[in-house]
CSV table of C-alpha atoms in Angstrom, one decimal:
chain,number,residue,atom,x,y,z
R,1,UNK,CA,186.0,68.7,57.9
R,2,UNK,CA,186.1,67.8,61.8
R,3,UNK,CA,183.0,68.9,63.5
R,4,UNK,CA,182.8,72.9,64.5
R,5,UNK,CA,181.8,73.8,68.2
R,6,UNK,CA,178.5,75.8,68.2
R,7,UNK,CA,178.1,77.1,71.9
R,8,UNK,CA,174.3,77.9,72.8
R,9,UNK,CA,172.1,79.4,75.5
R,10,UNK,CA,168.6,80.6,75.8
R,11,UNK,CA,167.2,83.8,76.7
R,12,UNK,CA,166.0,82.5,80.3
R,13,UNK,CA,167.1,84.7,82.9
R,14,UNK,CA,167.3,84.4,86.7
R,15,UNK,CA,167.7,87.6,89.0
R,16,UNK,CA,171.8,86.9,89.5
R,17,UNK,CA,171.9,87.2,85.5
R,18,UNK,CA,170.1,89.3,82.9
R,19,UNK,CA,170.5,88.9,79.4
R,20,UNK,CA,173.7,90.8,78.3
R,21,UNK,CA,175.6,89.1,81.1
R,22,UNK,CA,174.7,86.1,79.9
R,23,UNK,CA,175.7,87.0,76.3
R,24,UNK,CA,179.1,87.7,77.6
R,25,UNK,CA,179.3,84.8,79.4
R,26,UNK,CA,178.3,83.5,76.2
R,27,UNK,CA,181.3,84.4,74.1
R,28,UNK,CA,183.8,84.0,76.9
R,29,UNK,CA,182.8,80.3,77.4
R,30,UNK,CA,182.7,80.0,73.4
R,31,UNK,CA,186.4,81.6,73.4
R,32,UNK,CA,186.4,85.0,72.2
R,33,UNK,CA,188.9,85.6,74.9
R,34,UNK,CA,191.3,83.5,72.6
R,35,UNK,CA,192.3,86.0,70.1
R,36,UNK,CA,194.7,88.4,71.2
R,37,UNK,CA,192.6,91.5,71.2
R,38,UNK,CA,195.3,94.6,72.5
R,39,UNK,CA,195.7,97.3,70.3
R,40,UNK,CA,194.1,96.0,67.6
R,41,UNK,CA,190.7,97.5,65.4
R,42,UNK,CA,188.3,95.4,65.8
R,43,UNK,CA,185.4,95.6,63.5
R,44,UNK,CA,181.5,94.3,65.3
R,45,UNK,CA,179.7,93.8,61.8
R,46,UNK,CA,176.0,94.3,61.9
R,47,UNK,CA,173.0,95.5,60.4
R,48,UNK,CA,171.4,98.4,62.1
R,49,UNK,CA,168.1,98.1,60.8
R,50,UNK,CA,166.2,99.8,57.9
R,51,UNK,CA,163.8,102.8,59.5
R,52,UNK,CA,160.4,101.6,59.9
R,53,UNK,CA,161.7,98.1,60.7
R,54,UNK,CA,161.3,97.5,64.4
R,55,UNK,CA,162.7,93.5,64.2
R,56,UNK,CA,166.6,94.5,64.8
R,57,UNK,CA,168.8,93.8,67.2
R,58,UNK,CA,168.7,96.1,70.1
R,59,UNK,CA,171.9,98.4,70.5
R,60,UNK,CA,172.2,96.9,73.7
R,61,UNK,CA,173.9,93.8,72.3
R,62,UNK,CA,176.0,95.5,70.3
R,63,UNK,CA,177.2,97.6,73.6
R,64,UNK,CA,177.7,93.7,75.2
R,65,UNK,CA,179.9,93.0,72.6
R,66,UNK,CA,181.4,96.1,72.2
R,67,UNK,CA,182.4,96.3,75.8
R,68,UNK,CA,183.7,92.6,76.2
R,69,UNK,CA,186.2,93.9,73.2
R,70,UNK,CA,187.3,96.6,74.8
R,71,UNK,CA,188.0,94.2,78.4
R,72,UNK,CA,190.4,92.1,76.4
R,73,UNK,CA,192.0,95.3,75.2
R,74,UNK,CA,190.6,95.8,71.5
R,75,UNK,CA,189.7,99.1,69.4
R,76,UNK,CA,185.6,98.2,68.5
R,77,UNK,CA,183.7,99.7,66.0
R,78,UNK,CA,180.6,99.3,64.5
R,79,UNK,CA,180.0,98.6,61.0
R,80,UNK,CA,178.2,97.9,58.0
R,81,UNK,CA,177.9,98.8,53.9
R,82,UNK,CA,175.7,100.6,52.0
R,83,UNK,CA,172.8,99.0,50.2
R,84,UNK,CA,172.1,99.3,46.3
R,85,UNK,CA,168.4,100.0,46.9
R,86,UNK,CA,166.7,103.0,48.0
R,87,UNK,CA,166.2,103.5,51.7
R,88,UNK,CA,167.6,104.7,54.5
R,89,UNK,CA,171.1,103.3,54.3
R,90,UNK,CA,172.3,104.1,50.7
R,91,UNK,CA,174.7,106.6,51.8
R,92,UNK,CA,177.4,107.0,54.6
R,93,UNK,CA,175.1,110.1,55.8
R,94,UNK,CA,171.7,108.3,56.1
R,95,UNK,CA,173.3,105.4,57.2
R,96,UNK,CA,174.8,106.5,60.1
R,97,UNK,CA,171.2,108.6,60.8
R,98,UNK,CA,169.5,105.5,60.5
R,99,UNK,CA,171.8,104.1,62.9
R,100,UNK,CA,171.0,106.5,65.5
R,101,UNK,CA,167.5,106.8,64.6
R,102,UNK,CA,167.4,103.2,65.3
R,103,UNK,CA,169.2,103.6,68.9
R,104,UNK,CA,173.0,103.0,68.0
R,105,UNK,CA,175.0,105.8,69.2
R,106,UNK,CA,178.4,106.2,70.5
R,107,UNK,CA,176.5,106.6,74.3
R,108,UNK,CA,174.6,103.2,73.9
R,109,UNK,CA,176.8,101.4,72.3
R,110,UNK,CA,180.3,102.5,73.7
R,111,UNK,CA,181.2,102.8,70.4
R,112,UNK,CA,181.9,104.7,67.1
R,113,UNK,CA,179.9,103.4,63.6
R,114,UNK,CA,181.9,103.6,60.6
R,115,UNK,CA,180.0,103.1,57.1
R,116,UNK,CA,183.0,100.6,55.6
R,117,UNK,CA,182.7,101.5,51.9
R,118,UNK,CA,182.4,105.3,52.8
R,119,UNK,CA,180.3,108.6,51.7
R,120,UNK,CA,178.6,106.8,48.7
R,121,UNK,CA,179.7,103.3,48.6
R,122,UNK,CA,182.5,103.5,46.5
R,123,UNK,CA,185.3,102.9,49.1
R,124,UNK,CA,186.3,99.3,48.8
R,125,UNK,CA,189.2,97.1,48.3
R,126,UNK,CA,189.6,94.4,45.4
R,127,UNK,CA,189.7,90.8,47.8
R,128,UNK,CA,191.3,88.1,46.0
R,129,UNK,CA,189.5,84.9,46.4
R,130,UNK,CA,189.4,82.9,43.7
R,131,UNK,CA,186.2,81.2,44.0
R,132,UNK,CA,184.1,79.1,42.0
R,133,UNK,CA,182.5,82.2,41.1
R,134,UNK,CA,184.2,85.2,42.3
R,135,UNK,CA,187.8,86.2,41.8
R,136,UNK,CA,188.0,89.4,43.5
R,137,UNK,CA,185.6,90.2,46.0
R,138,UNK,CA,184.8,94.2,46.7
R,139,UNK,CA,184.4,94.5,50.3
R,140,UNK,CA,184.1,97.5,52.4
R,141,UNK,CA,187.3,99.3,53.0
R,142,UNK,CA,186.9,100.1,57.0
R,143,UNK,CA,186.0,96.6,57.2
R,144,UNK,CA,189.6,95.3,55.9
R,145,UNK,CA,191.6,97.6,57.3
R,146,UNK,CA,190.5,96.2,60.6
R,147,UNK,CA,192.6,93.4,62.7
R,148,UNK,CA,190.0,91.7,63.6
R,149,UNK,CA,186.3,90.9,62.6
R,150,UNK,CA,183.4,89.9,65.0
R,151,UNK,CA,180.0,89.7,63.3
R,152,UNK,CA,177.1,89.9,65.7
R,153,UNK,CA,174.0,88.6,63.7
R,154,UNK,CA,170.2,88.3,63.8
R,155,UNK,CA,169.3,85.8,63.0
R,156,UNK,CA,165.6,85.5,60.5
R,157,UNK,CA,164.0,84.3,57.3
R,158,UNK,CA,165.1,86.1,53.7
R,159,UNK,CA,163.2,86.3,50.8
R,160,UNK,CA,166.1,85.7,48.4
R,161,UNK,CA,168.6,83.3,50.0
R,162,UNK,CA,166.2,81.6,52.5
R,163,UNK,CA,168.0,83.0,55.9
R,164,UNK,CA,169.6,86.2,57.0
R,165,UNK,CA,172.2,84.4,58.8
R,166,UNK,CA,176.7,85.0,59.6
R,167,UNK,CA,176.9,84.4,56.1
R,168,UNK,CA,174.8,86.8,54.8
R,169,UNK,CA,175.8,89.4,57.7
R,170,UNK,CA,179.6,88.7,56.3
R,171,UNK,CA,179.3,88.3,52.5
R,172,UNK,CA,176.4,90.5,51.6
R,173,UNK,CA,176.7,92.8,54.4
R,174,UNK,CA,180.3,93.0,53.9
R,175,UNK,CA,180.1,93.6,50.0
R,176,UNK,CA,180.6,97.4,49.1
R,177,UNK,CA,178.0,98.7,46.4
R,178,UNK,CA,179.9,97.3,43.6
R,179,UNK,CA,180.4,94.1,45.3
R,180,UNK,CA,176.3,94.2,46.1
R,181,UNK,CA,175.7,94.5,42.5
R,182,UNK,CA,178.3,91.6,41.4
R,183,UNK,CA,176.8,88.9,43.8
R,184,UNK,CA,173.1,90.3,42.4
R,185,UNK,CA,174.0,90.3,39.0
R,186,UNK,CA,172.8,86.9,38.1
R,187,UNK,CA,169.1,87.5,39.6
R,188,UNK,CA,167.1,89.5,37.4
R,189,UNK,CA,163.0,89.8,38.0
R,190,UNK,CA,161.2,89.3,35.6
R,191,UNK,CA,157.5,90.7,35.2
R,192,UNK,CA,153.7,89.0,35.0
R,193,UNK,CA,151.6,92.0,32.9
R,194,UNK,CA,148.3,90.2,33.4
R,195,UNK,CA,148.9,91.1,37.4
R,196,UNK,CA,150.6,94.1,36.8
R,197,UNK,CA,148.2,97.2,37.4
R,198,UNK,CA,151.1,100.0,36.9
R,199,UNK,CA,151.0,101.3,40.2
R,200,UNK,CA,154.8,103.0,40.2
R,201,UNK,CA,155.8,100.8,43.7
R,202,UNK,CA,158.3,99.2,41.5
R,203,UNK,CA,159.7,102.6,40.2
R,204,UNK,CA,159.5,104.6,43.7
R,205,UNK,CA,161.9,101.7,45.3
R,206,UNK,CA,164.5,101.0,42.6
R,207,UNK,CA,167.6,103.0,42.6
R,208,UNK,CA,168.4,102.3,39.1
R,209,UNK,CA,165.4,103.7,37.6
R,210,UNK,CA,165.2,100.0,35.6
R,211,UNK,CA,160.9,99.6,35.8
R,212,UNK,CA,159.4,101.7,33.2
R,213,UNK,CA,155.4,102.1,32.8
R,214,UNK,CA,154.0,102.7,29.4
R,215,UNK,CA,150.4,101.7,28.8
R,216,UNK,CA,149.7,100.8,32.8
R,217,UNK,CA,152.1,98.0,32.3
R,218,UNK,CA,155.6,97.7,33.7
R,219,UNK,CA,158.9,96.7,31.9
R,220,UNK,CA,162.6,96.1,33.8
R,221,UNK,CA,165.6,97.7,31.9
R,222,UNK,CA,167.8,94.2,32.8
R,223,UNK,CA,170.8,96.7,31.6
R,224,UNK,CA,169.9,98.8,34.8
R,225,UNK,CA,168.4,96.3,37.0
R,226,UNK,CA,170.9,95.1,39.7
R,227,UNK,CA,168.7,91.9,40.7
R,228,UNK,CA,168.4,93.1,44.6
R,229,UNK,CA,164.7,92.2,44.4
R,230,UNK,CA,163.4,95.7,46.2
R,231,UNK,CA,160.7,95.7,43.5
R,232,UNK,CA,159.6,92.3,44.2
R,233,UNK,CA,159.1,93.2,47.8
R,234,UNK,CA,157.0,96.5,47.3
R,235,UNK,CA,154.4,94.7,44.6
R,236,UNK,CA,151.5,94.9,46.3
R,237,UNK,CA,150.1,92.3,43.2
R,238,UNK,CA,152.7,90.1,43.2
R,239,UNK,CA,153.0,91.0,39.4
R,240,UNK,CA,157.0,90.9,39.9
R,241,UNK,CA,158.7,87.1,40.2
R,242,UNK,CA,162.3,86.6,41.1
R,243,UNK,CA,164.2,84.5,39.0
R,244,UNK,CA,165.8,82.0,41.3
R,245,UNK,CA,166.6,78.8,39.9
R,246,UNK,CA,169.7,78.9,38.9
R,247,UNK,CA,170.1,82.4,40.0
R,248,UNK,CA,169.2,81.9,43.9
R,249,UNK,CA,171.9,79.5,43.8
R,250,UNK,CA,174.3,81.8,42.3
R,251,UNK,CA,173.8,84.3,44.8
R,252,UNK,CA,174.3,81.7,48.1
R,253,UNK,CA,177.5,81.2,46.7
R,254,UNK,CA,178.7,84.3,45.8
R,255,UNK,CA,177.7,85.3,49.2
R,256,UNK,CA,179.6,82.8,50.7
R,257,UNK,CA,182.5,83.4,48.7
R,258,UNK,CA,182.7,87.0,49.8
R,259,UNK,CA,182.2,85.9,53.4
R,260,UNK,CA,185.3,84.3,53.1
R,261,UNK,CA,187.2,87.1,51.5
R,262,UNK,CA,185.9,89.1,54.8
R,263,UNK,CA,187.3,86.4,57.2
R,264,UNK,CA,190.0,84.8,55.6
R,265,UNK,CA,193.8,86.0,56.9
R,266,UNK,CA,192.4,87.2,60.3
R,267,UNK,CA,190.9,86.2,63.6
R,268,UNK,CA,187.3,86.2,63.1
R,269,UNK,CA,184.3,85.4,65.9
R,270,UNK,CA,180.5,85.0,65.3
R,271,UNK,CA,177.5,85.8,67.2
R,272,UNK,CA,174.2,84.8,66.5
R,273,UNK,CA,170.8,85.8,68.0
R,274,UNK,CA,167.6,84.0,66.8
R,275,UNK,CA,165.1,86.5,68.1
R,276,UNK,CA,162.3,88.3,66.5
R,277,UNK,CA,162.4,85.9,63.9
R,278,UNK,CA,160.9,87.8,61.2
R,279,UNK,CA,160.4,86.4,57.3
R,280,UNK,CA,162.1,88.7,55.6
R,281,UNK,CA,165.7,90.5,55.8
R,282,UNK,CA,165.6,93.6,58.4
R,283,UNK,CA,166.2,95.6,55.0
R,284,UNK,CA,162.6,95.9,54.5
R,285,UNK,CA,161.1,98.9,56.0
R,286,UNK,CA,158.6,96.7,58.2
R,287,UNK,CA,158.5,93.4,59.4
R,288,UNK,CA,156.4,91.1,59.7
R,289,UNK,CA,155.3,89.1,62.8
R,290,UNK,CA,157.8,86.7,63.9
R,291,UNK,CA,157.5,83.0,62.3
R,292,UNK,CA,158.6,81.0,65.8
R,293,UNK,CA,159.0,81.7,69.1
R,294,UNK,CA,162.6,83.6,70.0
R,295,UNK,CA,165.3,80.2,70.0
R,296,UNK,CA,168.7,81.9,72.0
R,297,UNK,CA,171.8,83.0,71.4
R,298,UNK,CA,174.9,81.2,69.6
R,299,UNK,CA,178.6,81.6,69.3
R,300,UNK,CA,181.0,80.1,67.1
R,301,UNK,CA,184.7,80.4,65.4
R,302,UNK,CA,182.6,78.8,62.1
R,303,UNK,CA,180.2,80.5,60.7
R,304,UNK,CA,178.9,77.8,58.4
R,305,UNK,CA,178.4,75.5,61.2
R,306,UNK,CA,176.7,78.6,63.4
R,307,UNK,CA,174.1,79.3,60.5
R,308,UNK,CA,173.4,75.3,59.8
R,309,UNK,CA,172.9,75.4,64.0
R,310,UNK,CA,170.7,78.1,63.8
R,311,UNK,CA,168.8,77.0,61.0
R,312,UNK,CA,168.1,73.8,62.5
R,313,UNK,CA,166.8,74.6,65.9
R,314,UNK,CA,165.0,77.2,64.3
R,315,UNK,CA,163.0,74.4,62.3
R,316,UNK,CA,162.5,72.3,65.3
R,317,UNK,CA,160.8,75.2,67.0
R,318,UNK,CA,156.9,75.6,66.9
R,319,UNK,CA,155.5,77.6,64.5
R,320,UNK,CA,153.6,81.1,64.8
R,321,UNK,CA,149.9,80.4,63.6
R,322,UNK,CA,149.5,83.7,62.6
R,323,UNK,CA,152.9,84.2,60.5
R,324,UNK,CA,153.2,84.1,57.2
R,325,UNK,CA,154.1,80.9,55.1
R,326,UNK,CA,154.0,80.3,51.4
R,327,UNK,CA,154.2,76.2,52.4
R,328,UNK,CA,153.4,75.0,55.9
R,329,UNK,CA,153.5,71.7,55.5
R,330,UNK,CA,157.4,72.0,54.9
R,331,UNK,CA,159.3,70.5,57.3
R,332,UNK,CA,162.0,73.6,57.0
R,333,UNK,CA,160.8,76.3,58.3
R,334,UNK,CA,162.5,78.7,56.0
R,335,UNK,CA,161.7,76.6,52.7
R,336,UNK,CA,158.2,77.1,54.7
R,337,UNK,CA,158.0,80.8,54.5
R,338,UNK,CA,159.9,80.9,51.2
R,339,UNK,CA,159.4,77.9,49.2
R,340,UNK,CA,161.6,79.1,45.8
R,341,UNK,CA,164.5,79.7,48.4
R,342,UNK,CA,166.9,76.9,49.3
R,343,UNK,CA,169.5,78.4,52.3
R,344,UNK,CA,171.6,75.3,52.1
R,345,UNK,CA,173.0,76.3,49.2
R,346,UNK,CA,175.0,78.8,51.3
R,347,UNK,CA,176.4,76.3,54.3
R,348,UNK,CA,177.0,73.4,51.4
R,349,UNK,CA,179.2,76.4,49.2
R,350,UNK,CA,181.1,77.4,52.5
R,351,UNK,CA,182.0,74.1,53.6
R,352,UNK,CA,183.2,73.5,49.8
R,353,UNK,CA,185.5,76.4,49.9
R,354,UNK,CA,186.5,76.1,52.9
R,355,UNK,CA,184.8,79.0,55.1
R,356,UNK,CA,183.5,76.7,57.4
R,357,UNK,CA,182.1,72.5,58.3
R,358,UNK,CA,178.6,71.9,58.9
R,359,UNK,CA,179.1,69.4,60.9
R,360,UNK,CA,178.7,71.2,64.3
R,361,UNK,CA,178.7,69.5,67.9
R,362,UNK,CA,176.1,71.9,70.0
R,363,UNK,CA,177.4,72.8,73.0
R,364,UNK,CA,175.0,74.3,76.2
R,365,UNK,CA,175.6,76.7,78.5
């Protein structure tokens, strides 16, 4: 494939400019003005944080966005899916309270949030795809119905499929409950009972009620356990191991697979911001300190290409001495932090199926 234009500025401001002008000068320069916007829905996918987790993008960008859309004469909304794991978002009800909790309401974002697969994540519609690995993707129904799809991204490190990047914020993001469970199916944790001290984390976080404790020793029901990893996360012995090879690869390529079933047959646009550059996904109810330095913002019609920028510059960017990495002698940062993790997996899948090129020609602003 021909090489995708990535467009890129950094957060440097002068006192003519401040930061969400300069997004929206941003997008304009990258071409979001191209797609005929009037009249049309217009969903902004994007994650509004889990409560407790402070590295999320502010509602101000969303607002940015939100208000360029409705310049060119579109319908935004905000939107997301629920998650399989317990938290503040498993619900249309607690997800839009998180939301506002977390700053985005209809007066600071100059928009309205709608929860795509609805009250309890059962509202989605059956994608046909026909991937390598998915044939019918389950994505959020508000999220289809819409003309048009803009996904506005933060850009981080993720414990599972190496980055948190447009493909994640489409596939994953974009999968209903059921669609969640299908692209987790394949990754199922297993457990280390010399390190396991029977504390009840595990139990307390899954939704499935899959860890059981008998004798101060835990055991996963793989017949309940969906493979979203929450229990990994909340060990605080590290007694839980993910099962990733093959089944990190799996889930890359699922994801990718179901970003394409979000994007394909529509005009699509992609944001990026590479800020508070956490390790882990902004599901987690805390974050840890930021790995690098914030990189910029990036814009692109491909978001294979935009996650392959991203991930790139991000590498090439000095690293936080006081971050957490499980190898930092890698020379990827994000194989650095996460070393059973392997985030091409998701560009090299897109570009197979056609989602996207990672070639990319970077283009300043």
């Amino acid at each position: 494939m021909a090489a995708s234009k990535v467009y890129f500025t950094t957060f440097h401001t002068t006192l003519e400019e401040n930061i969400q002008q300069k997004l929206s000068r941003l997008l304009l320069t990258a071409g979001m003005d191209q797609i005929d916007f009037k009249n049309r829905y217009v969903a902004i996918k994007m994650h509004f944080g889990e409560p407790g987790n402070l590295a999320y993008l502010r509602p101000n960008y969303a607002k940015t966005v939100a208000d360029l859309v409705r310049q060119l004469g579109g319908k935004p909304f905000l939107t997301d899916c629920n998650t399989l794991y317990v938290g503040g978002r498993k619900n249309a009800l607690d997800h839009i309270e998180s939301a506002y909790v977390n700053g985005f309401t209809p007066y600071t974002t100059g928009c309205h949030i709608i929860i795509a697969d609805g009250l309890k994540g059962s509202d989605d519609v059956a994608v046909p795809v026909d991937g390598e690995y998915v044939k019918n993707a389950r994505i959020g129904r508000a999220l289809m119905d819409a003309d048009i799809v803009i996904s506005l991204t933060h850009f981080k490190g993720h414990e599972a499929t190496g980055i948190g990047g447009t493909i994640k914020n489409l596939g994953m993001g974009g999968g209903s409950r059921a669609g969640k469970k299908e692209m987790h199916a394949d990754g199922k944790p297993t457990v280390n009972e010399s390190k396991c001290i029977g504390c009840g984390a595990c139990r307390k976080i899954c939704a499935h009620d899959a860890p059981t404790i008998e004798n101060r020793k835990m055991h996963i029901d793989t017949n309940k356990c969906v493979g979203c990893g929450r229990c990994i996360a909340v060990c605080p012995m590290d007694a839980i191991e993910g099962v990733y090879d093959p089944n990190g690869h799996l889930l890359n390529c699922k994801m990718a697979e179901y970003a394409k079933a979000v994007v394909q047959g529509r005009p699509s646009f992609h944001i990026s911001l590479a800020m508070d550059i956490s390790p882990n996904c902004d599901c987690h109810p805390e974050n840890d300190v930021p790995v690098i330095p914030n990189v910029g913002m990036f814009a692109s019609f491909d978001p294979v290409a935009l996650d392959e920028a991203c991930a790139e510059m991000c590498s090439r960017m000095p690293r936080n001495p006081n971050a957490a990495f499980e190898d930092a002698s890698s020379d990827d940062l994000f194989h650095a932090v996460h070393t059973v993790t392997h985030w091409q997996d998701q560009t090299e899948h897109g570009e197979k199926i056609g989602l996207g090129s990672r070639e990319y020609e970077l283009i300043e602003i």
